[in-house]
Coordinates of C-alpha atoms and ligand atoms in Angstrom, one line a residue:
X439 CA -16.9 5.4 -3.8
X440 CA -14.4 4.4 -6.5
X441 CA -11.4 2.3 -5.6
X442 CA -8.7 1.6 -8.2
X443 CA -5.8 -0.8 -7.8
X444 CA -3.0 0.8 -9.9
X445 CA -0.4 -1.7 -8.6
X446 CA -0.7 -4.9 -6.6
X447 CA 2.8 -6.2 -5.9
X448 CA 5.1 -5.7 -2.9
X449 CA 8.4 -3.8 -3.2
X450 CA 10.4 -4.9 -6.2
X451 CA 7.2 -5.6 -8.3
X452 CA 6.7 -8.8 -10.2
X453 CA 9.0 -9.9 -11.7
X454 CA 11.7 -8.3 -9.7
X455 CA 14.8 -7.2 -11.6
X456 CA 17.3 -9.2 -9.6
X457 CA 15.1 -12.1 -8.4
X458 CA 15.6 -15.7 -9.6
X459 CA 12.8 -17.3 -7.6
X460 CA 10.6 -19.8 -9.3
X461 CA 7.9 -17.2 -10.0
X462 CA 10.2 -14.5 -11.5
X463 CA 12.2 -17.1 -13.5
X464 CA 9.2 -18.7 -15.0
X465 CA 7.7 -15.2 -15.8
X466 CA 10.9 -14.2 -17.6
X467 CA 10.8 -17.5 -19.6
X468 CA 7.2 -16.9 -20.6
X469 CA 6.0 -20.1 -19.0
X470 CA 4.2 -18.5 -15.9
X471 CA 0.4 -18.6 -15.7
X472 CA -0.3 -15.3 -14.1
X473 CA 0.2 -11.5 -14.5
X474 CA 3.1 -9.2 -14.1
X475 CA 2.4 -6.6 -11.4
X476 CA 3.7 -3.1 -10.5
X477 CA 4.4 -2.0 -6.9
X478 CA 1.3 -1.5 -4.7
X479 CA -0.7 1.6 -5.4
X480 CA -4.3 2.4 -4.8
X481 CA -6.4 5.5 -5.8
X482 CA -9.8 6.4 -4.3
X483 CA -12.5 8.9 -5.2
X484 CA -15.9 9.8 -4.0
X485 CA -17.1 11.3 -7.3
X486 CA -14.8 9.8 -9.9
X487 CA -13.4 13.4 -10.6
X488 CA -11.1 14.1 -7.7
X489 CA -8.7 11.4 -6.5
X490 CA -6.6 10.6 -3.5
X491 CA -3.6 8.3 -3.8
X492 CA -3.0 5.8 -1.0
X493 CA 0.8 5.7 -0.7
X494 CA 3.1 6.8 -3.6
X495 CA 4.7 3.8 -5.3
X496 CA 8.0 3.8 -7.1
X497 CA 6.0 2.9 -10.3
X498 CA 3.6 5.8 -9.9
X499 CA 4.5 7.6 -13.1
X500 CA 3.6 4.6 -15.3
X501 CA 0.6 3.8 -13.1
X502 CA -0.8 7.3 -13.6
X503 CA -0.2 7.2 -17.4
X504 CA -2.1 3.8 -17.5
X505 CA -5.1 5.3 -15.7
X506 CA -7.3 7.7 -17.9
X507 CA -9.1 9.0 -14.8
X508 CA -5.9 10.5 -13.5
X509 CA -5.0 12.5 -16.7
X510 CA -5.5 16.3 -16.8
X511 CA -9.2 17.0 -17.6
X512 CA -8.9 20.3 -19.5
X513 CA -6.5 22.2 -21.6
X514 CA -4.8 23.7 -18.6
X515 CA -1.9 22.0 -16.7
X516 CA -3.4 20.3 -13.7
X517 CA -4.3 17.0 -12.2
X518 CA -7.4 15.2 -10.8
X519 CA -5.0 14.0 -8.0
X520 CA -5.7 16.1 -5.0
X521 CA -3.4 14.5 -2.6
X522 CA -1.7 11.4 -1.1
X523 CA -2.2 9.5 2.2
X524 CA 0.8 7.6 3.4
X525 CA 0.6 4.5 5.6
X526 CA 4.4 4.2 6.4
X527 CA 7.7 5.7 5.5
X528 CA 8.8 2.5 3.6
X529 CA 10.7 3.3 0.4
X530 CA 7.9 1.6 -1.6
X531 CA 5.3 3.9 0.0
X532 CA 7.0 7.3 -0.4
X533 CA 9.4 7.3 -3.4
X534 CA 6.5 8.0 -5.8
X535 CA 6.1 11.4 -4.2
X536 CA 9.1 12.4 -6.4
X537 CA 7.0 11.6 -9.5
X538 CA 4.5 14.2 -8.3
X539 CA 7.1 17.0 -8.2
X540 CA 6.2 18.9 -11.4
X541 CA 5.1 22.1 -9.6
X542 CA 1.7 20.5 -8.7
X543 CA 0.1 21.7 -5.4
X544 CA -0.8 18.6 -3.4
X545 CA -2.0 17.7 0.1
X546 CA 0.0 14.9 1.8
X547 CA -1.5 13.2 4.9
X548 CA 0.8 11.2 7.1
X549 CA 1.4 10.5 10.8
X550 CA 3.8 13.0 12.4
X551 CA 6.5 10.3 12.6
X552 CA 6.3 9.5 8.9
X553 CA 6.2 13.2 7.9
X554 CA 9.3 13.9 10.0
X555 CA 11.3 11.0 8.3
X556 CA 10.4 12.2 4.9
X557 CA 10.8 15.9 5.4
X558 CA 13.6 16.2 7.9
X559 CA 16.0 13.5 6.8
X560 CA 15.4 13.1 3.0
X561 CA 16.4 16.4 1.4
X562 CA 15.4 15.2 -2.1
X563 CA 11.8 15.6 -1.0
X564 CA 12.3 19.3 -0.6
X565 CA 11.7 19.5 -4.3
X566 CA 8.0 19.2 -3.5
X567 CA 8.1 22.5 -1.7
X568 CA 8.9 24.3 -5.0
X569 CA 5.3 24.1 -6.3
X570 CA 3.2 27.2 -5.9
X571 CA 1.5 26.9 -3.4
X572 CA 3.9 24.4 -1.9
X573 CA 2.8 20.9 -1.1
X574 CA 0.9 20.9 2.2
X575 CA 1.5 18.3 4.9
X576 CA -1.4 17.4 7.2
X577 CA -0.9 15.3 10.4
X578 CA -3.0 12.1 10.6
X579 CA -3.9 11.6 14.3
X580 CA -4.4 8.0 15.2
X581 CA -8.0 6.8 15.5
X582 CA -9.5 10.2 14.6
X583 CA -11.4 10.8 11.4
X584 CA -9.9 13.5 9.1
X585 CA -11.5 15.1 6.1
X586 CA -9.5 14.7 2.9
X587 CA -11.5 16.7 0.3
X588 CA -14.4 16.2 -2.0
X589 CA -16.5 13.9 0.2
X590 CA -13.8 11.5 1.5
X591 CA -12.9 11.0 5.2
X592 CA -10.1 8.8 6.5
X593 CA -9.0 7.4 9.8
X594 CA -5.5 6.1 10.7
X595 CA -5.5 2.8 12.5
X596 CA -2.2 1.9 14.3
X597 CA -1.3 -1.7 13.5
X598 CA 2.0 -2.0 15.5
X599 CA 4.7 -2.1 12.9
X600 CA 8.1 -0.4 13.1
X601 CA 9.9 2.4 11.3
X602 CA 12.0 1.4 8.2
X603 CA 15.6 0.2 8.9
X604 CA 17.0 3.2 7.0
X605 CA 15.8 5.6 9.8
X606 CA 18.8 6.5 12.1
X607 CA 18.6 5.8 15.8
X608 CA 18.8 9.5 16.7
X609 CA 15.6 10.3 14.9
X610 CA 13.9 7.0 15.7
X611 CA 14.2 7.7 19.4
X612 CA 12.1 10.9 19.0
X613 CA 9.3 9.2 17.0
X614 CA 6.2 7.7 18.4
X615 CA 6.4 3.9 17.7
X616 CA 2.6 3.6 17.1
X617 CA 2.9 6.1 14.2
X618 CA 5.3 3.9 12.2
X619 CA 2.7 1.8 10.3
X620 CA -1.0 2.5 10.0
X621 CA -3.9 1.0 8.2
X622 CA -6.5 3.3 6.8
X623 CA -10.2 3.4 6.6
X624 CA -11.6 5.7 3.9
X625 CA -15.3 6.4 3.7
X626 CA -17.6 8.6 1.7
X627 CA -20.1 8.4 4.5
X628 CA -21.9 5.4 3.0
X629 CA -19.3 2.8 2.2
X630 CA -16.0 2.1 3.8
X631 CA -12.7 0.8 2.4
X632 CA -10.0 -0.7 4.7
X633 CA -6.5 -0.4 3.3
X634 CA -3.8 -2.3 5.2
X635 CA -0.9 -3.4 2.9
X636 CA 1.2 -4.1 6.0
X637 CA -0.3 -6.1 8.9
X638 CA 2.3 -6.9 11.5
X639 CA 2.0 -10.0 13.6
X640 CA 1.3 -7.9 16.7
X641 CA -1.5 -6.0 15.1
X642 CA -4.6 -5.8 17.3
X643 CA -8.2 -4.9 16.7
X644 CA -7.8 -5.1 12.9
X645 CA -10.4 -7.8 12.7
X646 CA -13.1 -5.5 13.9
X647 CA -12.0 -2.9 11.3
X648 CA -12.3 -5.6 8.6
X649 CA -15.8 -6.6 9.7
X650 CA -16.9 -2.9 9.7
X651 CA -15.7 -2.3 6.1
X652 CA -17.3 -3.0 2.8
X653 CA -14.0 -3.7 1.0
X654 CA -10.7 -4.7 2.7
X655 CA -7.4 -4.6 0.8
X656 CA -5.2 -6.5 3.1
X657 CA -1.5 -7.6 3.5
X658 CA -0.9 -10.3 0.9
X659 CA 2.8 -10.0 1.0
X660 CA 3.8 -13.6 1.9
X661 CA 2.2 -17.0 1.8
X662 CA 4.4 -18.5 4.5
X663 CA 6.5 -17.1 7.3
X664 CA 9.8 -18.4 5.9
X665 CA 9.1 -17.7 2.2
X666 CA 11.8 -15.1 1.7
X667 CA 14.5 -16.8 3.8
X668 CA 14.1 -19.9 1.7
X669 CA 14.7 -18.0 -1.5
X670 CA 17.5 -15.8 -0.2
X671 CA 19.1 -18.5 2.1
X672 CA 19.0 -16.0 5.0
X673 CA 17.3 -12.9 6.3
X674 CA 14.2 -12.0 8.2
X675 CA 10.9 -13.9 8.3
X676 CA 7.6 -12.5 7.1
X677 CA 6.6 -11.8 10.8
X678 CA 10.0 -10.1 11.5
X679 CA 9.4 -7.9 8.4
X680 CA 6.1 -6.8 9.7
X681 CA 3.8 -9.0 7.6
X682 CA 1.4 -11.7 8.9
X683 CA 1.7 -14.5 6.4
X684 CA -1.5 -15.6 4.6
X685 CA -1.2 -19.3 5.5
X686 CA -0.4 -21.3 8.7
X687 CA -1.3 -20.9 12.3
X688 CA -2.5 -17.3 13.1
X689 CA -2.1 -16.4 9.4
X690 CA -4.6 -14.1 7.7
X691 CA -6.7 -16.9 6.1
X692 CA -7.1 -18.6 9.5
X693 CA -7.8 -15.3 11.3
X694 CA -10.6 -14.4 8.9
X695 CA -12.0 -17.9 8.3
X696 CA -15.8 -18.0 8.2
X697 CA -16.1 -14.2 7.7
X698 CA -19.0 -13.4 5.4
X699 CA -18.1 -9.8 4.7
X700 CA -16.5 -7.7 3.5
X701 CA -14.9 -8.4 0.1
X702 CA -11.4 -9.5 1.1
X703 CA -8.6 -8.8 -1.4
X704 CA -4.9 -9.6 -0.9
X705 CA -2.6 -6.8 -2.1
X706 CA 1.1 -5.9 -1.8
X707 CA 1.9 -9.4 -3.0
X708 CA 5.6 -10.3 -3.0
X709 CA 7.0 -11.9 -6.2
X710 CA 7.9 -15.0 -4.3
X711 CA 4.3 -15.6 -3.2
X712 CA 2.8 -18.8 -4.8
X713 CA -0.7 -17.2 -5.0
X714 CA 0.6 -15.3 -8.1
X715 CA 0.7 -18.6 -10.0
X716 CA -2.9 -19.2 -11.2
X717 CA -2.2 -22.9 -11.5
X718 CA -1.0 -23.3 -7.9
X719 CA -2.7 -25.0 -5.0
X720 CA -2.1 -21.8 -3.0
X721 CA -3.9 -19.6 -5.5
X722 CA -6.8 -22.1 -5.4
X723 CA -6.8 -22.1 -1.6
X724 CA -7.2 -18.3 -1.6
X725 CA -10.2 -18.4 -3.8
X726 CA -11.7 -21.3 -1.8
X727 CA -11.3 -19.3 1.4
X728 CA -13.4 -16.5 -0.2
X729 CA -10.5 -14.2 -1.0
X730 CA -9.7 -12.3 -4.2
X731 CA -6.2 -11.7 -5.4
X732 CA -5.4 -8.1 -6.5
X733 CA -4.1 -7.4 -9.9
X734 CA -3.1 -4.1 -11.6
X735 CA -6.1 -2.3 -13.0
X736 CA -8.7 -3.9 -10.7
X737 CA -11.6 -1.6 -9.9
X738 CA -14.3 -1.5 -7.2
X739 CA -17.4 0.6 -7.1
X740 CA -18.8 0.7 -3.6
Ligands
ZN1339 ZN1 11.1 -13.4 -7.4

């Protein structure tokens, strides 16, 4: 199985246009030791010819253009991208669908709750129905393996997050809470990828999924629980935003301490996160704990 990281940052990317945190400011001044990053996006393929996107990032157009495997193969209009699997209805996970609207037939897999938010309340996405045949939506049942195409199967794992704040209460009341945020396992029958860019504090059972996978791309959004409130002066903590921080008590590093497998890679990294700074103690602590830090263009062959 081929896994490509097309984007590794959280919403806003790195640097973020309106952010004056230490990381973003130093990056703009050219004195930051580390890489700029686009918003989180992963592509997977069993054969290297047909690809599925995991989520659809706001940066998807430039990410596709930067990835030769995703260019049309022949003289005809077309795409090696067969479809998209969504893990939430967060803006950063769905906006990129609009980049895929050029009359290209696609399959989109999502939980029923996420599909309803995108298709019933956001009329811009109806533009996808204009392709011929129209984009097809498939429900992702929780905990049940579903065939994508061309040798890949995927399973939705509920991780206990909540629907985005933009969802109105009338709709929210009719949605199953456990369908709000999922992790995904993707397998070609031999190797397994776990993709969980959002791991809420109340997530259960995810550790067994980590242990059962060959590669785990996990929530690397924040280093500390109060990272964003410190920069903004107010607002929600990492845990309140649905992200277990990497450090501290009950953080991801502690939870997976001593694990010998799989390859653990932090992805969906917020621009405030000190692990982006390759000269920081936090960056070193990640590597010492056996983690890798995702960057745009990273590839895995499982
Ligand atoms: Zn910043």
